[in-house]
Protein backbone atom coordinates (compact mmCIF):
# COMPACT_ATOMS: atom_id res chain seq x y z
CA UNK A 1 85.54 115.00 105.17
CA UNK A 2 85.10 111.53 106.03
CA UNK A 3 87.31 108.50 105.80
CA UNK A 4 86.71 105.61 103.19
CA UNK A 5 88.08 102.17 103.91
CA UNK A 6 87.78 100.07 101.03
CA UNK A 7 86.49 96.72 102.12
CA UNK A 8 82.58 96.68 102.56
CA UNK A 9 79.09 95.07 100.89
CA UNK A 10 76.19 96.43 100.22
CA UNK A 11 72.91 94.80 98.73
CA UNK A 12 69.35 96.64 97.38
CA UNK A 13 66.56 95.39 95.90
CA UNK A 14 63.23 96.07 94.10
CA UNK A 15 59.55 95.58 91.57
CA UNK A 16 59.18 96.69 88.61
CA UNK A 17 55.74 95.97 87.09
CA UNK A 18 56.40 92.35 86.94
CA UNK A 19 60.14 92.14 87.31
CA UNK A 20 61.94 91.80 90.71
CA UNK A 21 65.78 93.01 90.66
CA UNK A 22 68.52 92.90 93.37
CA UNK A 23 71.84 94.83 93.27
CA UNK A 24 75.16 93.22 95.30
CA UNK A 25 77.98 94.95 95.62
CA UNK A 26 81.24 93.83 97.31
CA UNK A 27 84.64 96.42 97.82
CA UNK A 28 88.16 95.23 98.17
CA UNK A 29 91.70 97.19 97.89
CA UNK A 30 93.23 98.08 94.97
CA UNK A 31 95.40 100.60 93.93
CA UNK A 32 92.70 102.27 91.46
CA UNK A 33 89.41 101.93 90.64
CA UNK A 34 88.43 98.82 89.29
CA UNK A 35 84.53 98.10 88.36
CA UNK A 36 84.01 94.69 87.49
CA UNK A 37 79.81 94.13 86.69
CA UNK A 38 77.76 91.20 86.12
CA UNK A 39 74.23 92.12 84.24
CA UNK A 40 72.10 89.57 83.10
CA UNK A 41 71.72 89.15 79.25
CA UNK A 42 69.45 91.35 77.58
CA UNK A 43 70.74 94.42 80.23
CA UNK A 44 74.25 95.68 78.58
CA UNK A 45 72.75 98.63 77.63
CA UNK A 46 72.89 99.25 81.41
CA UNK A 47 76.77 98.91 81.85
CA UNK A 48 77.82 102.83 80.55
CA UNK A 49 75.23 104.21 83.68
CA UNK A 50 76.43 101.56 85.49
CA UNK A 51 80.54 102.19 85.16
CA UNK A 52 79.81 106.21 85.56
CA UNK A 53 77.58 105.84 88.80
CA UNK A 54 80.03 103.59 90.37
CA UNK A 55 83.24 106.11 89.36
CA UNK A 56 81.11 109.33 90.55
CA UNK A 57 80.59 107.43 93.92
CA UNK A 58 83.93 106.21 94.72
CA UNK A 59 87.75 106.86 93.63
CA UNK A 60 89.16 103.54 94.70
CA UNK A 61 88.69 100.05 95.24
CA UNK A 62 88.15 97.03 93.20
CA UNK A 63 84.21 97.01 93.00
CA UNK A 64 82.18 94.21 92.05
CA UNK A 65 78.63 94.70 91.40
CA UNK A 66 76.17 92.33 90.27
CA UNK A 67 72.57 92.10 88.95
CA UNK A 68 70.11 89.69 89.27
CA UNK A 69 66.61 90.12 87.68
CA UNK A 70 63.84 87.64 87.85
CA UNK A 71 60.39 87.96 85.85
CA UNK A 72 56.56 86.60 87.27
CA UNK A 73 55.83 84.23 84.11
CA UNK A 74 52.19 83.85 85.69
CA UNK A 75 51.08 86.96 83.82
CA UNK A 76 49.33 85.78 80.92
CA UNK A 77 46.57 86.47 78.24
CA UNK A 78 44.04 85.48 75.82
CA UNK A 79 44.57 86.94 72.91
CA UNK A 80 41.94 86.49 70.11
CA UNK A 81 42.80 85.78 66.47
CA UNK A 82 40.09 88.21 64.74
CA UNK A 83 40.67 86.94 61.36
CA UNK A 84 39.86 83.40 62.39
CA UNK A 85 36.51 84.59 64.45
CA UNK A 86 35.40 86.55 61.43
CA UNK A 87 35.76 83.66 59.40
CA UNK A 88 33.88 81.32 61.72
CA UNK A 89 31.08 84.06 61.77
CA UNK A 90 31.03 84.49 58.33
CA UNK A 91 30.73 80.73 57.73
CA UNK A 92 27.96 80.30 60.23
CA UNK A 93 26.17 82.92 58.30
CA UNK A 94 26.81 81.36 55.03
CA UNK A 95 25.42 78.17 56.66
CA UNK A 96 22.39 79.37 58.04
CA UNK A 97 19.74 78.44 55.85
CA UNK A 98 21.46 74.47 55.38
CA UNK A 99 21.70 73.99 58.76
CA UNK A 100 19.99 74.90 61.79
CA UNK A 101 22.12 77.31 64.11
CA UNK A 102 22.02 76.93 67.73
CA UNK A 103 23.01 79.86 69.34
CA UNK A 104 26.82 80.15 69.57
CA UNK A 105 28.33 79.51 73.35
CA UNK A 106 31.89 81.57 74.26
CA UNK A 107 33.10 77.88 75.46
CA UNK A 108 32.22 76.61 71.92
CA UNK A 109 34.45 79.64 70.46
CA UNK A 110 37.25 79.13 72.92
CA UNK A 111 37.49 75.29 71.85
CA UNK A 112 38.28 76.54 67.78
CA UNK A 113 41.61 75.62 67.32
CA UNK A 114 43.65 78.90 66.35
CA UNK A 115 40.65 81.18 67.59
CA UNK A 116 41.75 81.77 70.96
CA UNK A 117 45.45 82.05 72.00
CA UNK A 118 46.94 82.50 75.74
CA UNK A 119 50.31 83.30 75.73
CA UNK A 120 52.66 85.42 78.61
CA UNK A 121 52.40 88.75 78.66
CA UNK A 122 55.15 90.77 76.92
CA UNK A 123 56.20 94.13 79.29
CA UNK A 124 56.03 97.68 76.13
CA UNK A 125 58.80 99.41 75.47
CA UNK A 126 57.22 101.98 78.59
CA UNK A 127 57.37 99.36 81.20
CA UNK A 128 60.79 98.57 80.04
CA UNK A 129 62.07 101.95 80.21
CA UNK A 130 60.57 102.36 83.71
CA UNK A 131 62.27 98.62 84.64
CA UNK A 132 65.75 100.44 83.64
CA UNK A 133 65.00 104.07 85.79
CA UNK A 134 64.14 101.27 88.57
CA UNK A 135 67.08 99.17 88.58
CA UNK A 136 69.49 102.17 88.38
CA UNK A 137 67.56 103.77 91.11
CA UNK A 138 68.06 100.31 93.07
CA UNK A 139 71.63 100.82 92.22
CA UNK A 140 71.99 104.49 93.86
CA UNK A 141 70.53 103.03 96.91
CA UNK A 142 73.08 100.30 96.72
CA UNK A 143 75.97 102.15 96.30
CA UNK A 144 74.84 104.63 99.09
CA UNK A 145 74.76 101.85 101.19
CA UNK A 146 78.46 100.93 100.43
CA UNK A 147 79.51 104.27 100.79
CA UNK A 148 78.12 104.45 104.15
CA UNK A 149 79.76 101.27 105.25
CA UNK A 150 83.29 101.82 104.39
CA UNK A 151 82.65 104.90 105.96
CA UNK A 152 81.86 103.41 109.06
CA UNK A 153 85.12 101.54 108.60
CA UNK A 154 86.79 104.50 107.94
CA UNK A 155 86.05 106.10 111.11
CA UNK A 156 87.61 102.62 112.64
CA UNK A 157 90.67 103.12 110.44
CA UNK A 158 91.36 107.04 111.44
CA UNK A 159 91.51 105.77 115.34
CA UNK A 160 93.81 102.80 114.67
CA UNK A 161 95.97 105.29 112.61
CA UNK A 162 95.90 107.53 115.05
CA UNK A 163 96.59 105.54 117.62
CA UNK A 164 99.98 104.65 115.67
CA UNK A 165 101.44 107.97 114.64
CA UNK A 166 101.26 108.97 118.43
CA UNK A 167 103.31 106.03 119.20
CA UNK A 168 105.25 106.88 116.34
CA UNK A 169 105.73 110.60 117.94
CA UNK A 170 105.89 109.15 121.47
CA UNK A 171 109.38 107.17 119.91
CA UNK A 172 110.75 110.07 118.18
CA UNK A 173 110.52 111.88 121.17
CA UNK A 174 112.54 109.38 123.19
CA UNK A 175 115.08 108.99 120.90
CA UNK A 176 115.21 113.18 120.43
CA UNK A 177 116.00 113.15 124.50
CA UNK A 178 118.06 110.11 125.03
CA UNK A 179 121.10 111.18 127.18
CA UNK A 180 123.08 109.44 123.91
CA UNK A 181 122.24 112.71 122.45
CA UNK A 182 123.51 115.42 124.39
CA UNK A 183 126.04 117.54 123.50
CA UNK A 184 128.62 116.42 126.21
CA UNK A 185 127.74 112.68 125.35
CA UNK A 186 128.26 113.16 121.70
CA UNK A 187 131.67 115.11 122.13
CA UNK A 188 132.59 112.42 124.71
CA UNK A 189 132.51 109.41 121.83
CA UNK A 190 133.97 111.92 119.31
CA UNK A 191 136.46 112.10 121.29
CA UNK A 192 137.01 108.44 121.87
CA UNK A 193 136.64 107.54 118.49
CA UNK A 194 139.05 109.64 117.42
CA UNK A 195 141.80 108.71 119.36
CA UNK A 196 141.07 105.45 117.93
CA UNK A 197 141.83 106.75 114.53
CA UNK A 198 145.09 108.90 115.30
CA UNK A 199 145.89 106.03 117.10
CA UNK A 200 146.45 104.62 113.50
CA UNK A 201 147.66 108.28 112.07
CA UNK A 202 150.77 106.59 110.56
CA UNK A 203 148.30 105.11 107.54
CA UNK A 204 146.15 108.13 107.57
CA UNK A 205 146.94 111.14 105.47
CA UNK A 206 145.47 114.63 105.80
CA UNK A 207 142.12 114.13 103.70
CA UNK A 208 141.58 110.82 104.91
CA UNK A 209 141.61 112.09 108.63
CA UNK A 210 139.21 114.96 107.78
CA UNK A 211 136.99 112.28 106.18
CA UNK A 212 137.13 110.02 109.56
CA UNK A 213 136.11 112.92 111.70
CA UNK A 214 133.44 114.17 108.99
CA UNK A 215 131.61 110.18 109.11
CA UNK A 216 131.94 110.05 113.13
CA UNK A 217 129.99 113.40 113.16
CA UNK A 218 127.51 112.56 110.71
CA UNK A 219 126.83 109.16 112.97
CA UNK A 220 126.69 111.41 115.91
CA UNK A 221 123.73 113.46 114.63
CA UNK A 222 119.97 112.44 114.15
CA UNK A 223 118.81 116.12 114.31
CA UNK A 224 117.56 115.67 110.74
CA UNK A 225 116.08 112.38 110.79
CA UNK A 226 113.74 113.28 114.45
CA UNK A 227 112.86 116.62 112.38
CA UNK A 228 111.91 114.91 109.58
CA UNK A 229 110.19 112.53 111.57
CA UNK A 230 107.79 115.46 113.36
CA UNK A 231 107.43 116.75 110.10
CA UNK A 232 105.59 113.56 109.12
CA UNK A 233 103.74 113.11 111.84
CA UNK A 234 102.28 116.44 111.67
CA UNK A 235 101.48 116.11 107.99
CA UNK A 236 99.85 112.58 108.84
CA UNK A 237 97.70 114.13 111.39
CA UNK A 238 96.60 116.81 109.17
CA UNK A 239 95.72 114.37 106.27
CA UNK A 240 93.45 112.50 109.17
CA UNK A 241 92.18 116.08 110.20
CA UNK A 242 91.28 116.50 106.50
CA UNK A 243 89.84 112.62 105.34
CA UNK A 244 88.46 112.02 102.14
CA UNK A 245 90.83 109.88 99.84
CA UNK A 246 94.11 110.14 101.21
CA UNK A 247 95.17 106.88 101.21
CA UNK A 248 98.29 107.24 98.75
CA UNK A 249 99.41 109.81 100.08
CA UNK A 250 99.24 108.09 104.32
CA UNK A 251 101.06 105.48 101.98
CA UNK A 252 104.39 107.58 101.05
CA UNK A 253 104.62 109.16 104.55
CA UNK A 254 104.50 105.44 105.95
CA UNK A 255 107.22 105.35 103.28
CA UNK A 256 109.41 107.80 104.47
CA UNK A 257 108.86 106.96 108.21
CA UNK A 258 110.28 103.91 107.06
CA UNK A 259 113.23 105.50 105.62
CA UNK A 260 113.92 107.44 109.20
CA UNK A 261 113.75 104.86 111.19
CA UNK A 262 115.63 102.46 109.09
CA UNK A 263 118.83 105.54 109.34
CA UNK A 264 118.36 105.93 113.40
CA UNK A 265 118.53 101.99 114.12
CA UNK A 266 121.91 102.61 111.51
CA UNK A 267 123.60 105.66 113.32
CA UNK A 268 122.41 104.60 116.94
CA UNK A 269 125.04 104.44 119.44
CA UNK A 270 122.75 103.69 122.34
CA UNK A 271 121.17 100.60 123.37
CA UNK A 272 118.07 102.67 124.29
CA UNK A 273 118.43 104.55 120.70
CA UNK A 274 118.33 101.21 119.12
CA UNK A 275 115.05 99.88 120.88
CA UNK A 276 113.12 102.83 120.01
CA UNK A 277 114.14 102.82 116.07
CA UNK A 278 113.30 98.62 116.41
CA UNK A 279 109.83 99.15 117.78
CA UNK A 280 109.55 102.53 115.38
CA UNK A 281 110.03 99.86 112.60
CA UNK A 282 107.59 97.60 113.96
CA UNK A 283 104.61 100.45 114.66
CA UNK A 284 105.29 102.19 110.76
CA UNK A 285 105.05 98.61 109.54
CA UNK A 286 101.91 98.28 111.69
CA UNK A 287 100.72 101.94 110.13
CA UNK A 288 101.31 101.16 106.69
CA UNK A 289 99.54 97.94 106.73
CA UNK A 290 96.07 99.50 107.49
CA UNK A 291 96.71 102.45 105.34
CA UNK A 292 96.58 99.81 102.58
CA UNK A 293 92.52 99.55 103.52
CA UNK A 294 92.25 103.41 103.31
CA UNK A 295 90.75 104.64 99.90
């Protein structure tokens, strides 16, 4: 599956008998799904397909979408008030034998007040059912056009990800094969540091000793924080293997690299240790900033 960032704009327009629509839709982060719509009065009936299209097409992001609709108001017709032209016929035939008739002229009709009346065409309930189909069709375009380009910033986003966890393992494996680490190196400073500590035996009883030693070991080993560490950047490259909407999830391992590296820079006893967690810190932080784009 494919990759959604959730950042992106997509527009669509389209006729409708007389009626000429256009659909905008603009994608930011957020931690849901959040539709915000903007129909033009008269259209609310439009908002339930609206909401449901927008939440089948996408699982997160705050979504605006707007509507604009305009309508040609050079349509009109002449509409003929057939009461008031039987009445003028019915006169003239009333009349006929007072006056002399001349023959009656469609210009001399049109000039009756009330006979003749142009007014704008009104769109039936059929060409306003077909407006609706249209505009929600001009929607599904839209919306496959937004889909298309946060997936094209998706594919952007798995690289640059990518690109960080391998620095991420790249660090973990210097700090899993610093010379700090080796057995002989670690007994070495256990050593040293305890001799500090008996050197003070005097105000040390028995448990507190054991305690001493117990902390200096613990200090000594990262074993579980670098396996932890793999473990996440194996499950982080599987999640990018996988795509679709992974982006909490990216989000709690960045979480938990966090929480390794922030230990190592803690227990380090090695200058070279130390620069590795630092720049660890700095490439998670790094990580979990463009995760925040991911949907």
């Amino acid at each position: 599956m494919t990759l959604q960032s959730m950042t992106g704009f997509a527009r669509s327009e389209g006729v409708s008998g007389r009626s000429r629509f256009v659909w905008e839709l603009r994608s930011v982060n957020g931690k849901g799904l959040d539709a915000r719509l903007r129909l033009p009065p008269g259209l609310e009936r439009l908002e339930p397909d609206t909401r449901r299209m927008v939440g089948e097409a996408f699982s997160r992001g705050n979504i605006q979408a707007s509507l604009t609709i305009s309508v040609d108001e050079t349509r009109m017709e002449a509409v003929v008030n057939r009461d008031a032209l039987a009445a003028v016929l019915a006169l003239r035939e009333e009349l006929k034998d007072i006056i002399d008739p001349s023959p009656l002229r469609l210009d001399t009709l049109i000039s009756i007040r009330g006979l003749v009346d142009i007014r704008e065409q009104e769109d039936g309930e059929d060409a306003l059912l077909a407006r609706d189909v249209a505009i929600l069709s001009g929607l599904t375009t839209a919306l496959a056009n937004l889909k298309r380009m946060r997936e094209t910033e998706g594919a952007a986003l798995r690289a640059v990800l990518a690109a960080h966890v391998a620095r991420i393992a790249e660090l973990t494996h210097i700090v899993e094969t610093d010379a700090s680490r080796s057995p002989e190196e670690i007994a070495r400073r256990l050593n040293l540091q305890l001799d500090q500590v008996m050197q003070d035996k005097a105000a040390l009883d028995r448990d507190r000793l054991y305690a001493e030693v117990a902390l200096l070991a613990t200090k000594a080993d990262l074993r579980e924080e670098i396996d932890r560490l793999k473990g996440h950047v194996a499950a982080v490259g599987e999640l990018l293997e996988k795509g679709g909407p992974i982006g909490r999830k990216l989000d709690f391992l960045a979480q938990e690299f966090n929480r390794e590296s922030n230990t190592i820079c803690s227990k380090s006893n090695s200058a070279a240790v130390t620069a590795a967690g630092i720049e660890l810190k700095v490439v998670i932080d790094q990580f979990r900033e463009q995760v925040q784009n991911l949907e």
